[in-house]
Short mmCIF file of C-alpha atoms in Angstrom, two decimals:
data_model
loop_
_atom_site.label_atom_id
_atom_site.label_comp_id
_atom_site.label_asym_id
_atom_site.label_seq_id
_atom_site.Cartn_x
_atom_site.Cartn_y
_atom_site.Cartn_z
CA MET C 1 0.00 0.00 0.00
CA ASN C 2 1.51 3.25 -1.13
CA THR C 3 1.58 6.09 1.39
CA VAL C 4 1.30 9.65 0.26
CA THR C 5 3.87 11.87 1.91
CA ALA C 6 3.15 15.52 2.41
CA PRO C 7 5.43 17.91 0.59
CA ALA C 8 8.16 19.27 2.75
CA ARG C 9 7.65 22.82 3.89
CA PRO C 10 10.38 25.28 3.11
CA ALA C 11 12.41 26.23 6.11
CA LEU C 12 11.55 29.62 7.53
CA ALA C 13 14.25 32.20 7.53
CA GLN C 14 15.55 32.85 10.99
CA LEU C 15 14.67 36.31 12.24
CA PRO C 16 17.59 38.49 13.19
CA ARG C 17 18.22 38.66 16.87
CA ARG C 18 17.66 41.99 18.45
CA LYS C 19 18.73 43.14 21.83
CA PRO C 20 15.75 43.56 24.13
CA ALA C 21 14.83 47.15 24.71
CA ARG C 22 15.84 48.32 28.13
CA PRO C 23 13.91 51.46 28.96
CA VAL C 24 15.30 53.67 31.64
CA ARG C 25 13.57 52.53 34.80
CA LEU C 26 13.03 56.07 35.95
CA TRP C 27 10.98 56.99 32.87
CA ALA C 28 9.32 53.64 32.11
CA LEU C 29 5.61 54.03 31.40
CA ARG C 30 3.49 53.59 34.53
CA ALA C 31 6.38 51.84 36.27
CA PRO C 32 7.00 52.44 39.98
CA ILE C 33 10.13 54.26 41.04
CA SER C 34 12.17 53.94 44.20
CA ARG C 35 11.57 56.10 47.24
CA ARG C 36 14.98 57.65 46.85
CA ALA C 37 14.29 58.67 43.24
CA ARG C 38 10.90 60.05 44.22
CA ALA C 39 12.43 62.09 47.05
CA VAL C 40 15.16 63.47 44.79
CA LEU C 41 12.68 64.49 42.09
CA MET C 42 10.38 66.15 44.62
CA VAL C 43 13.28 68.15 46.07
CA CYS C 44 14.40 69.19 42.59
CA SER C 45 10.85 70.29 41.77
CA VAL C 46 11.12 72.98 44.44
CA LEU C 47 14.86 73.58 44.59
CA VAL C 48 15.50 74.25 40.89
CA PRO C 49 12.99 77.13 40.57
CA LEU C 50 14.22 78.54 43.89
CA VAL C 51 17.85 78.50 42.75
CA ALA C 52 16.85 80.13 39.45
CA TRP C 53 14.97 82.82 41.39
CA VAL C 54 18.00 83.50 43.60
CA ALA C 55 20.31 83.64 40.58
CA VAL C 56 18.12 86.05 38.62
CA ALA C 57 17.65 88.32 41.65
CA ALA C 58 21.38 88.29 42.47
CA ALA C 59 22.36 89.06 38.87
CA GLY C 60 20.19 92.17 38.89
CA VAL C 61 18.67 91.31 35.52
CA VAL C 62 15.25 92.39 36.77
CA SER C 63 14.58 95.39 38.97
CA GLU C 64 13.94 94.72 42.67
CA SER C 65 10.57 96.46 42.30
CA PHE C 66 9.42 93.77 39.87
CA LEU C 67 11.23 90.69 41.18
CA PRO C 68 12.35 90.93 44.79
CA SER C 69 14.91 88.51 46.16
CA PRO C 70 13.84 85.56 48.33
CA ALA C 71 15.46 87.29 51.31
CA ALA C 72 13.36 90.42 50.76
CA VAL C 73 10.20 88.31 50.43
CA LEU C 74 11.03 86.42 53.62
CA SER C 75 11.66 89.69 55.45
CA ALA C 76 8.35 91.17 54.26
CA GLY C 77 6.46 88.02 55.27
CA TRP C 78 8.07 88.00 58.71
CA GLU C 79 7.19 91.66 59.18
CA MET C 80 3.52 91.02 58.32
CA ALA C 81 3.48 87.96 60.59
CA GLN C 82 4.90 89.88 63.54
CA SER C 83 2.31 92.63 63.18
CA GLY C 84 -0.52 90.05 63.17
CA GLN C 85 -1.61 91.29 59.77
CA LEU C 86 -0.80 88.04 58.00
CA ALA C 87 -2.75 85.87 60.44
CA THR C 88 -5.79 88.15 60.24
CA ASP C 89 -5.79 88.18 56.44
CA THR C 90 -5.22 84.43 56.21
CA TRP C 91 -8.12 83.60 58.52
CA ALA C 92 -10.41 86.01 56.65
CA SER C 93 -9.71 84.26 53.33
CA VAL C 94 -9.94 80.76 54.81
CA ARG C 95 -13.26 81.62 56.46
CA ARG C 96 -14.70 82.83 53.15
CA ILE C 97 -13.58 79.66 51.40
CA LEU C 98 -15.01 77.46 54.13
CA ILE C 99 -18.40 79.13 53.77
CA GLY C 100 -18.58 79.75 50.01
CA PHE C 101 -16.92 76.56 48.83
CA GLY C 102 -18.60 74.60 51.62
CA LEU C 103 -21.99 75.69 50.29
CA ALA C 104 -20.91 74.64 46.79
CA ILE C 105 -19.97 71.17 48.04
CA ALA C 106 -23.24 70.84 49.97
CA VAL C 107 -25.20 71.54 46.78
CA SER C 108 -23.01 69.91 44.12
CA VAL C 109 -22.48 66.52 45.77
CA PRO C 110 -26.20 65.56 46.09
CA LEU C 111 -26.95 67.09 42.69
CA GLY C 112 -24.04 65.24 41.06
CA LEU C 113 -25.16 62.01 42.75
CA VAL C 114 -28.63 62.39 41.22
CA MET C 115 -27.23 63.26 37.77
CA GLY C 116 -24.80 60.36 37.80
CA SER C 117 -27.21 57.75 39.17
CA PHE C 118 -30.41 58.47 37.24
CA GLN C 119 -30.73 59.22 33.55
CA ALA C 120 -33.83 61.27 34.38
CA GLY C 121 -31.70 63.40 36.71
CA GLN C 122 -29.07 63.81 34.01
CA ALA C 123 -31.67 64.87 31.44
CA LEU C 124 -33.24 67.32 33.90
CA PHE C 125 -30.16 69.03 35.34
CA GLU C 126 -27.21 68.57 32.97
CA PRO C 127 -28.35 71.04 30.28
CA ILE C 128 -28.76 73.96 32.70
CA VAL C 129 -25.61 73.08 34.68
CA GLY C 130 -23.62 72.71 31.47
CA LEU C 131 -24.90 76.09 30.31
CA LEU C 132 -24.19 77.96 33.52
CA ARG C 133 -20.66 76.62 33.95
CA TYR C 134 -19.51 78.62 30.93
CA LEU C 135 -20.58 81.92 32.48
CA PRO C 136 -17.55 83.61 34.09
CA ALA C 137 -18.13 84.01 37.82
CA SER C 138 -16.48 87.45 37.85
CA ALA C 139 -19.23 88.70 35.52
CA PHE C 140 -21.67 88.23 38.40
CA ILE C 141 -19.86 90.75 40.63
CA PRO C 142 -22.07 93.74 39.65
CA LEU C 143 -25.22 91.67 40.09
CA LEU C 144 -24.09 90.25 43.43
CA THR C 145 -23.27 93.74 44.64
CA ILE C 146 -26.78 94.89 43.68
CA TRP C 147 -28.51 91.85 45.13
CA LEU C 148 -26.47 91.23 48.30
CA GLY C 149 -24.56 94.45 48.89
CA ILE C 150 -20.83 94.79 49.44
CA GLY C 151 -20.65 92.65 52.58
CA GLU C 152 -19.65 89.05 53.12
CA PRO C 153 -22.66 87.35 51.43
CA SER C 154 -21.67 88.65 48.00
CA LYS C 155 -18.17 87.20 48.45
CA TRP C 156 -19.55 83.83 49.54
CA MET C 157 -21.86 83.70 46.55
CA LEU C 158 -19.04 84.52 44.13
CA LEU C 159 -17.11 81.53 45.46
CA PHE C 160 -20.27 79.43 45.26
CA ILE C 161 -21.01 80.36 41.64
CA GLY C 162 -17.40 79.86 40.59
CA THR C 163 -17.14 76.27 41.88
CA VAL C 164 -20.58 74.66 42.21
CA PHE C 165 -21.19 73.83 38.54
CA PHE C 166 -17.80 72.26 37.87
CA ASN C 167 -17.92 70.25 41.08
CA THR C 168 -21.41 69.01 40.16
CA LEU C 169 -20.33 67.69 36.77
CA MET C 170 -17.15 66.11 38.13
CA THR C 171 -19.14 64.42 40.91
CA ALA C 172 -21.61 63.08 38.35
CA ASP C 173 -18.73 61.68 36.28
CA ALA C 174 -17.32 59.92 39.36
CA VAL C 175 -20.73 58.36 40.07
CA ARG C 176 -21.04 57.12 36.48
CA GLN C 177 -17.79 55.16 36.93
CA VAL C 178 -19.56 52.73 39.28
CA PRO C 179 -19.72 49.40 37.37
CA ARG C 180 -23.21 48.43 36.31
CA ALA C 181 -22.46 44.85 37.38
CA LEU C 182 -22.19 45.92 41.03
CA ILE C 183 -25.59 47.57 40.88
CA ASP C 184 -27.19 44.55 39.18
CA VAL C 185 -25.70 42.14 41.72
CA SER C 186 -26.98 44.31 44.57
CA TYR C 187 -30.52 44.22 43.18
CA THR C 188 -30.21 40.45 42.66
CA LEU C 189 -29.28 40.02 46.33
CA GLY C 190 -32.42 41.89 47.35
CA ALA C 191 -31.09 45.39 48.01
CA ARG C 192 -33.44 48.29 47.51
CA ARG C 193 -32.69 51.47 45.59
CA GLY C 194 -31.77 53.48 48.67
CA GLU C 195 -29.50 50.71 49.94
CA VAL C 196 -27.75 50.46 46.57
CA LEU C 197 -27.11 54.20 46.63
CA ARG C 198 -25.82 54.21 50.22
CA LYS C 199 -23.85 50.97 50.25
CA VAL C 200 -22.64 50.60 46.66
CA VAL C 201 -22.76 53.81 44.62
CA VAL C 202 -21.59 56.32 47.23
CA PRO C 203 -18.69 54.23 48.64
CA HIS C 204 -17.46 53.39 45.14
CA ALA C 205 -17.66 57.00 43.91
CA LEU C 206 -16.42 58.69 47.10
CA PRO C 207 -12.70 58.74 46.16
CA GLY C 208 -13.61 60.38 42.84
CA MET C 209 -15.78 62.91 44.66
CA ILE C 210 -12.87 63.82 46.92
CA ASP C 211 -10.63 64.26 43.87
CA ALA C 212 -13.24 66.64 42.42
CA VAL C 213 -13.13 68.67 45.63
CA ARG C 214 -9.31 68.74 45.42
CA VAL C 215 -9.39 70.18 41.92
CA ASN C 216 -12.05 72.77 42.66
CA ALA C 217 -10.44 73.85 45.95
CA ALA C 218 -7.70 75.44 43.83
CA ALA C 219 -10.39 77.30 41.87
CA ALA C 220 -11.89 78.49 45.14
CA TRP C 221 -8.58 80.13 46.07
CA ASN C 222 -8.54 81.90 42.72
CA PHE C 223 -12.03 83.25 43.25
CA VAL C 224 -11.43 84.36 46.82
CA VAL C 225 -8.78 86.78 45.58
CA VAL C 226 -11.31 88.22 43.12
CA ALA C 227 -14.02 88.30 45.79
CA GLU C 228 -11.82 90.26 48.18
CA LEU C 229 -11.52 93.09 45.68
CA ILE C 230 -15.17 93.94 46.51
CA ASN C 231 -14.78 96.51 49.29
CA SER C 232 -12.76 94.25 51.60
CA GLN C 233 -10.77 95.42 54.58
CA GLU C 234 -8.98 92.13 55.21
CA GLY C 235 -7.99 88.99 53.37
CA LEU C 236 -5.02 87.78 51.34
CA GLY C 237 -6.53 89.08 48.10
CA TYR C 238 -7.11 92.46 49.71
CA ARG C 239 -3.50 92.49 50.93
CA ILE C 240 -2.25 91.80 47.39
CA ALA C 241 -4.33 94.63 45.95
CA ARG C 242 -3.21 97.03 48.68
CA SER C 243 0.46 96.10 48.21
CA GLN C 244 0.13 96.69 44.48
CA ARG C 245 -0.84 100.31 45.09
CA PHE C 246 2.49 100.94 46.83
CA LEU C 247 4.56 98.73 44.48
CA ALA C 248 5.36 96.45 47.44
CA SER C 249 6.11 93.41 45.30
CA ASP C 250 7.94 91.70 48.18
CA ARG C 251 4.67 91.63 50.16
CA ILE C 252 2.78 90.35 47.12
CA PHE C 253 5.22 87.47 46.74
CA ALA C 254 4.99 86.70 50.46
CA VAL C 255 1.19 86.48 50.28
CA LEU C 256 1.37 84.29 47.18
CA ILE C 257 3.69 81.89 48.99
CA VAL C 258 1.27 81.71 51.91
CA ILE C 259 -1.59 80.87 49.52
CA ALA C 260 0.53 78.19 47.84
CA VAL C 261 1.48 76.59 51.18
CA ILE C 262 -2.12 76.56 52.42
CA GLY C 263 -3.35 75.14 49.12
CA LEU C 264 -0.71 72.41 49.18
CA ALA C 265 -1.65 71.50 52.75
CA ILE C 266 -5.33 71.21 51.79
CA ASP C 267 -4.43 69.07 48.78
CA ILE C 268 -2.32 66.71 50.90
CA LEU C 269 -5.06 66.36 53.53
CA LEU C 270 -7.66 65.54 50.88
CA ARG C 271 -5.34 63.00 49.25
CA VAL C 272 -4.74 61.29 52.60
CA LEU C 273 -8.50 61.25 53.22
CA ARG C 274 -9.12 59.77 49.77
CA ASP C 275 -6.50 57.06 50.25
CA ARG C 276 -7.91 56.10 53.64
CA ILE C 277 -11.51 56.01 52.48
CA GLY C 278 -10.85 54.29 49.15
CA ARG C 279 -7.93 51.99 49.86
CA TRP C 280 -9.26 49.60 47.20
CA VAL C 281 -8.74 52.20 44.44
#
């Protein structure tokens, strides 16, 4: 019995050997870095601009009236701190942010939860929220002055208007990231709508909500400076405007550094809170 043999296949050409790519570990995509490298990069992030500032000020390239030296800024800040002026202005600005931005959070979080959880809520609220967020908050200053006067309520409302719409939409986006499978499983196990919202949707979306607050807290600091230009007698924004009248750029820089330090402290606290609440993220 004759057997039919299959035709021999031609041998495949051997591919040229290439050396495996060895990306630099420090800049590998999404790769972790060592604690030492992280610490060095964080120090350089602050030290390099500071050294450049010192060098430019020492070289006299820019007039002292426009770019004061770090020593002059430190001296001006210490002088304001000793007089109690800096503490008074700082507390005035922080108090306005706590009230104005606090009201924005109290409104935007429930509203964003409704928009992100229910399509009916999204259809009802998203068009008007999306429309209003494009209106510049500073354009409301004349109206707020007419409606609420030149006191504290107009400043609180400016902060509220400047942050509530963005925080609402970002909260809604965080809620929409909850996997549909978790909601379906919860209903299958007998949970009711309110229980699903409290025990599934809110815990899953809470880290994203905190991140939204982190982002919009920076916007709140921007708006508080604008708000304090409305007939204020205290506040960090008021101190900047007053220093500008006398060309006291060293005081302006000192106040800006205070704002940056406070903002960084708030950001770190919110990040720690997010990591503790959402360790699973």
